[in-house]
Amino acid sequence: MDRVIFTAASGAQAAMYRHQVVAHNLANVTTTGFRAELSTFRAVPLQGEGTTTRVHALEATPGYLDKPGPLQSTGRALDVAAVGRAFFAIQALDGTEAYTRAGALQVNAQGNLVGFNGLPMLGAGGAPIQVPADAQVHIGRDGTVTARVGQEPPQVLGRLKLVTPPEGQRLVRGPDGLFRAADGQPLPADDAATLVDGMLEGSNVDPIAAMVDMIAATRQYELQMRMVQNAEKNDQTAAQLLSLNA
């Protein structure tokens, strides 16, 4: 079999993966705080005897588009949006600290302040924030959470933990949709980070650009498959010539 088939097949697989990433982004155009996923690849030359003549395309660690999405006014007290590159700290299902841009918060039946997928929001000390029953909750610009029950004076419940990845350092998105540091360790709280209340950050996916990217990925896949078909035809032609000479 012609070796070009393997090279073209790796290109087709990369184009298919790119198509899947774009489709995933389009499915999350309306998801609060969603960061568009970026498909990345690396060229891997095949080592062997003689000169390297073939290079395969392999998936690299996927990234994300690190720019804020549009702000949408809701007027709801528990809707908050992080400013700049900051992320909210949240407790993942496995108990570890993770990060999200989704700021649609609520108080669950256990009195925990929860966010993305009903997961507990973490305070600056790394613990979930408890809210008294029947309390009116207010979240300040610095993330301070206060509660007022009836006519009693407001009491401070804690401060939402906001983190900002250092310049040049990207977080890694997990299969649960949450972000984490590359080394898996919790990031320190950023006391300078702020938020706005009564607002939600929309997805930063550009649907028009995503549609164009999907068309390009489809055409790239078709091109790679055409190369495979041409290689198969060449093999068949060569086999016919050999049979005639036999």
Short mmCIF file of C-alpha atoms in Angstrom, two decimals:
data_model
loop_
_atom_site.label_atom_id
_atom_site.label_comp_id
_atom_site.label_asym_id
_atom_site.label_seq_id
_atom_site.Cartn_x
_atom_site.Cartn_y
_atom_site.Cartn_z
CA MET A 1 0.00 0.00 0.00
CA ASP A 2 1.26 3.48 -0.86
CA ARG A 3 2.66 5.18 2.24
CA VAL A 4 1.00 8.46 1.28
CA ILE A 5 -2.27 6.91 2.48
CA PHE A 6 -1.07 6.99 6.09
CA THR A 7 0.01 10.62 5.78
CA ALA A 8 -3.30 11.64 4.20
CA ALA A 9 -5.25 9.62 6.77
CA SER A 10 -3.57 11.45 9.65
CA GLY A 11 -4.49 14.74 7.99
CA ALA A 12 -8.09 13.58 7.60
CA GLN A 13 -8.21 12.59 11.26
CA ALA A 14 -6.90 16.03 12.26
CA ALA A 15 -9.53 17.73 10.08
CA MET A 16 -12.24 15.58 11.66
CA TYR A 17 -11.07 16.56 15.15
CA ARG A 18 -11.05 20.21 14.13
CA HIS A 19 -14.61 19.81 12.87
CA GLN A 20 -15.67 18.30 16.21
CA VAL A 21 -14.12 21.20 18.14
CA VAL A 22 -15.93 23.78 16.02
CA ALA A 23 -19.22 21.89 16.41
CA HIS A 24 -18.71 21.87 20.18
CA ASN A 25 -18.11 25.63 20.14
CA LEU A 26 -21.25 26.25 18.09
CA ALA A 27 -23.27 24.15 20.53
CA ASN A 28 -22.14 26.48 23.33
CA VAL A 29 -22.83 29.83 21.65
CA THR A 30 -25.43 30.62 24.33
CA THR A 31 -23.62 29.01 27.30
CA THR A 32 -22.83 31.47 30.09
CA GLY A 33 -19.11 32.15 30.49
CA PHE A 34 -18.08 29.62 27.83
CA ARG A 35 -14.56 29.92 26.42
CA ALA A 36 -14.18 28.86 22.78
CA GLU A 37 -11.94 25.81 22.42
CA LEU A 38 -9.00 26.06 20.05
CA SER A 39 -7.82 22.96 18.19
CA THR A 40 -4.05 22.69 17.95
CA PHE A 41 -1.84 20.18 16.17
CA ARG A 42 1.84 19.35 15.96
CA ALA A 43 3.83 17.97 13.05
CA VAL A 44 5.54 14.67 13.84
CA PRO A 45 8.16 13.52 11.30
CA LEU A 46 8.47 9.75 10.89
CA GLN A 47 11.98 8.71 11.85
CA GLY A 48 13.70 5.83 10.10
CA GLU A 49 16.48 4.92 7.75
CA GLY A 50 17.38 7.60 5.26
CA THR A 51 15.92 11.08 4.95
CA THR A 52 12.66 11.96 6.71
CA THR A 53 10.08 12.43 3.97
CA ARG A 54 6.76 12.02 5.77
CA VAL A 55 5.16 14.09 8.52
CA HIS A 56 2.00 13.13 10.39
CA ALA A 57 -0.40 15.55 12.10
CA LEU A 58 -1.13 14.78 15.76
CA GLU A 59 -3.37 16.57 18.24
CA ALA A 60 -1.68 18.81 20.79
CA THR A 61 -3.06 20.06 24.10
CA PRO A 62 -6.19 22.05 23.19
CA GLY A 63 -6.30 25.70 24.20
CA TYR A 64 -9.06 28.23 24.63
CA LEU A 65 -9.82 31.74 23.41
CA ASP A 66 -8.75 33.96 26.30
CA LYS A 67 -10.92 37.01 25.78
CA PRO A 68 -14.08 38.13 27.61
CA GLY A 69 -17.50 37.43 26.18
CA PRO A 70 -20.27 40.04 25.93
CA LEU A 71 -21.94 41.16 29.16
CA GLN A 72 -25.69 40.64 29.45
CA SER A 73 -27.70 42.61 31.99
CA THR A 74 -30.09 40.49 34.09
CA GLY A 75 -30.74 42.68 37.13
CA ARG A 76 -30.57 39.55 39.32
CA ALA A 77 -28.61 39.97 42.56
CA LEU A 78 -26.89 36.57 42.29
CA ASP A 79 -25.78 37.00 38.68
CA VAL A 80 -22.16 38.13 38.58
CA ALA A 81 -19.49 38.44 35.90
CA ALA A 82 -15.73 38.41 36.51
CA VAL A 83 -13.81 41.36 35.10
CA GLY A 84 -10.77 40.90 32.85
CA ARG A 85 -9.02 37.52 32.97
CA ALA A 86 -10.27 36.53 36.42
CA PHE A 87 -12.02 33.22 37.14
CA PHE A 88 -14.35 32.14 39.94
CA ALA A 89 -13.09 29.33 42.18
CA ILE A 90 -15.50 26.42 42.50
CA GLN A 91 -15.43 22.99 44.14
CA ALA A 92 -15.46 20.20 41.55
CA LEU A 93 -17.26 16.88 42.05
CA ASP A 94 -14.02 15.24 43.19
CA GLY A 95 -13.55 17.90 45.87
CA THR A 96 -10.68 19.67 44.13
CA GLU A 97 -10.55 23.37 43.35
CA ALA A 98 -11.44 24.32 39.79
CA TYR A 99 -12.30 27.53 37.95
CA THR A 100 -15.11 28.87 35.81
CA ARG A 101 -16.34 32.09 34.24
CA ALA A 102 -20.00 31.14 34.72
CA GLY A 103 -21.48 33.46 37.33
CA ALA A 104 -25.17 32.45 37.54
CA LEU A 105 -25.25 31.73 41.29
CA GLN A 106 -27.99 30.47 43.56
CA VAL A 107 -28.51 29.10 47.05
CA ASN A 108 -29.28 25.37 47.18
CA ALA A 109 -31.42 23.47 49.69
CA GLN A 110 -28.41 22.93 51.97
CA GLY A 111 -27.75 26.67 52.15
CA ASN A 112 -24.62 26.56 50.00
CA LEU A 113 -23.90 29.28 47.47
CA VAL A 114 -23.55 27.28 44.26
CA GLY A 115 -22.74 28.05 40.64
CA PHE A 116 -21.85 26.01 37.55
CA ASN A 117 -23.80 22.71 37.53
CA GLY A 118 -24.84 23.27 41.17
CA LEU A 119 -21.25 23.06 42.44
CA PRO A 120 -20.30 25.01 45.60
CA MET A 121 -18.61 28.36 45.12
CA LEU A 122 -15.41 28.71 47.14
CA GLY A 123 -14.51 31.58 49.41
CA ALA A 124 -11.11 33.24 49.65
CA GLY A 125 -10.11 30.67 52.29
CA GLY A 126 -10.96 27.76 50.00
CA ALA A 127 -14.16 26.70 51.77
CA PRO A 128 -17.77 26.82 50.47
CA ILE A 129 -19.91 29.80 51.47
CA GLN A 130 -22.95 29.09 53.66
CA VAL A 131 -26.04 31.31 53.43
CA PRO A 132 -28.64 31.59 56.25
CA ALA A 133 -32.21 30.59 55.45
CA ASP A 134 -34.49 33.30 54.03
CA ALA A 135 -31.58 35.72 53.69
CA GLN A 136 -31.26 38.44 51.08
CA VAL A 137 -27.83 38.05 49.54
CA HIS A 138 -25.72 40.81 48.04
CA ILE A 139 -22.36 40.39 46.29
CA GLY A 140 -20.02 43.37 46.24
CA ARG A 141 -17.65 44.40 43.49
CA ASP A 142 -14.72 42.80 45.31
CA GLY A 143 -16.63 39.53 45.72
CA THR A 144 -17.68 40.09 49.33
CA VAL A 145 -20.90 38.18 50.07
CA THR A 146 -23.27 39.72 52.61
CA ALA A 147 -26.63 38.45 53.83
CA ARG A 148 -29.51 40.14 55.59
CA VAL A 149 -32.30 38.27 57.37
CA GLY A 150 -35.41 40.35 57.97
CA GLN A 151 -34.60 43.63 59.72
CA GLU A 152 -31.30 42.42 61.14
CA PRO A 153 -28.07 44.19 60.15
CA PRO A 154 -26.23 42.66 57.16
CA GLN A 155 -23.54 40.12 58.00
CA VAL A 156 -20.50 39.24 55.93
CA LEU A 157 -20.51 35.58 54.92
CA GLY A 158 -17.20 35.58 53.10
CA ARG A 159 -15.59 36.66 49.89
CA LEU A 160 -15.75 34.80 46.60
CA LYS A 161 -12.35 33.52 45.59
CA LEU A 162 -11.27 35.08 42.31
CA VAL A 163 -8.05 33.98 40.62
CA THR A 164 -6.16 35.41 37.68
CA PRO A 165 -3.71 33.14 35.80
CA PRO A 166 -0.23 34.70 35.53
CA GLU A 167 0.66 36.26 32.20
CA GLY A 168 1.70 33.61 29.73
CA GLN A 169 0.10 30.81 31.76
CA ARG A 170 -3.08 29.19 30.52
CA LEU A 171 -5.46 27.04 32.48
CA VAL A 172 -6.36 23.55 31.26
CA ARG A 173 -10.00 22.67 30.59
CA GLY A 174 -11.15 19.29 31.88
CA PRO A 175 -13.87 16.99 30.52
CA ASP A 176 -16.26 18.45 33.13
CA GLY A 177 -15.99 21.89 31.49
CA LEU A 178 -14.05 23.37 34.42
CA PHE A 179 -10.57 24.87 34.25
CA ARG A 180 -7.58 23.95 36.40
CA ALA A 181 -3.93 24.92 36.68
CA ALA A 182 -1.61 22.82 34.52
CA ASP A 183 0.12 21.42 37.62
CA GLY A 184 -3.19 20.69 39.34
CA GLN A 185 -2.40 22.99 42.27
CA PRO A 186 -4.84 25.71 43.47
CA LEU A 187 -4.05 29.23 42.33
CA PRO A 188 -3.72 32.00 44.92
CA ALA A 189 -6.62 34.40 45.35
CA ASP A 190 -6.28 37.66 43.44
CA ASP A 191 -7.34 40.42 45.84
CA ALA A 192 -7.27 42.96 43.00
CA ALA A 193 -9.76 41.02 40.87
CA THR A 194 -13.27 42.45 40.65
CA LEU A 195 -16.72 41.53 39.37
CA VAL A 196 -19.94 43.21 38.34
CA ASP A 197 -23.29 42.17 39.77
CA GLY A 198 -26.59 41.93 37.93
CA MET A 199 -24.71 40.84 34.80
CA LEU A 200 -23.75 37.58 33.13
CA GLU A 201 -20.90 37.02 30.70
CA GLY A 202 -21.99 35.38 27.48
CA SER A 203 -20.04 32.90 25.39
CA ASN A 204 -17.03 34.33 23.54
CA VAL A 205 -17.69 32.09 20.52
CA ASP A 206 -18.08 34.04 17.27
CA PRO A 207 -20.76 32.01 15.44
CA ILE A 208 -19.93 33.45 12.01
CA ALA A 209 -16.21 32.74 12.36
CA ALA A 210 -17.04 29.27 13.69
CA MET A 211 -19.23 28.49 10.67
CA VAL A 212 -16.44 29.59 8.31
CA ASP A 213 -13.99 27.42 10.25
CA MET A 214 -16.35 24.45 9.99
CA ILE A 215 -16.58 24.83 6.21
CA ALA A 216 -12.77 25.01 6.01
CA ALA A 217 -12.42 21.87 8.15
CA THR A 218 -14.93 20.02 5.96
CA ARG A 219 -13.06 20.96 2.79
CA GLN A 220 -9.75 19.96 4.35
CA TYR A 221 -11.19 16.56 5.24
CA GLU A 222 -12.52 16.08 1.71
CA LEU A 223 -9.10 17.00 0.28
CA GLN A 224 -7.31 14.47 2.49
CA MET A 225 -9.78 11.72 1.58
CA ARG A 226 -9.34 12.55 -2.11
CA MET A 227 -5.61 11.98 -1.65
CA VAL A 228 -6.35 8.56 -0.14
CA GLN A 229 -8.59 7.67 -3.09
CA ASN A 230 -5.95 8.81 -5.59
CA ALA A 231 -3.33 6.71 -3.83
CA GLU A 232 -5.60 3.66 -4.03
CA LYS A 233 -6.13 4.26 -7.75
CA ASN A 234 -2.38 4.53 -8.27
CA ASP A 235 -1.89 1.23 -6.46
CA GLN A 236 -4.51 -0.45 -8.64
CA THR A 237 -2.93 0.94 -11.81
CA ALA A 238 0.52 -0.24 -10.71
CA ALA A 239 -0.86 -3.71 -9.96
CA GLN A 240 -2.45 -3.90 -13.41
CA LEU A 241 0.83 -2.91 -15.09
CA LEU A 242 2.70 -5.56 -13.14
CA SER A 243 0.16 -8.22 -14.14
CA LEU A 244 0.55 -7.25 -17.81
CA ASN A 245 4.32 -7.61 -17.61
CA ALA A 246 4.14 -10.96 -15.84
#
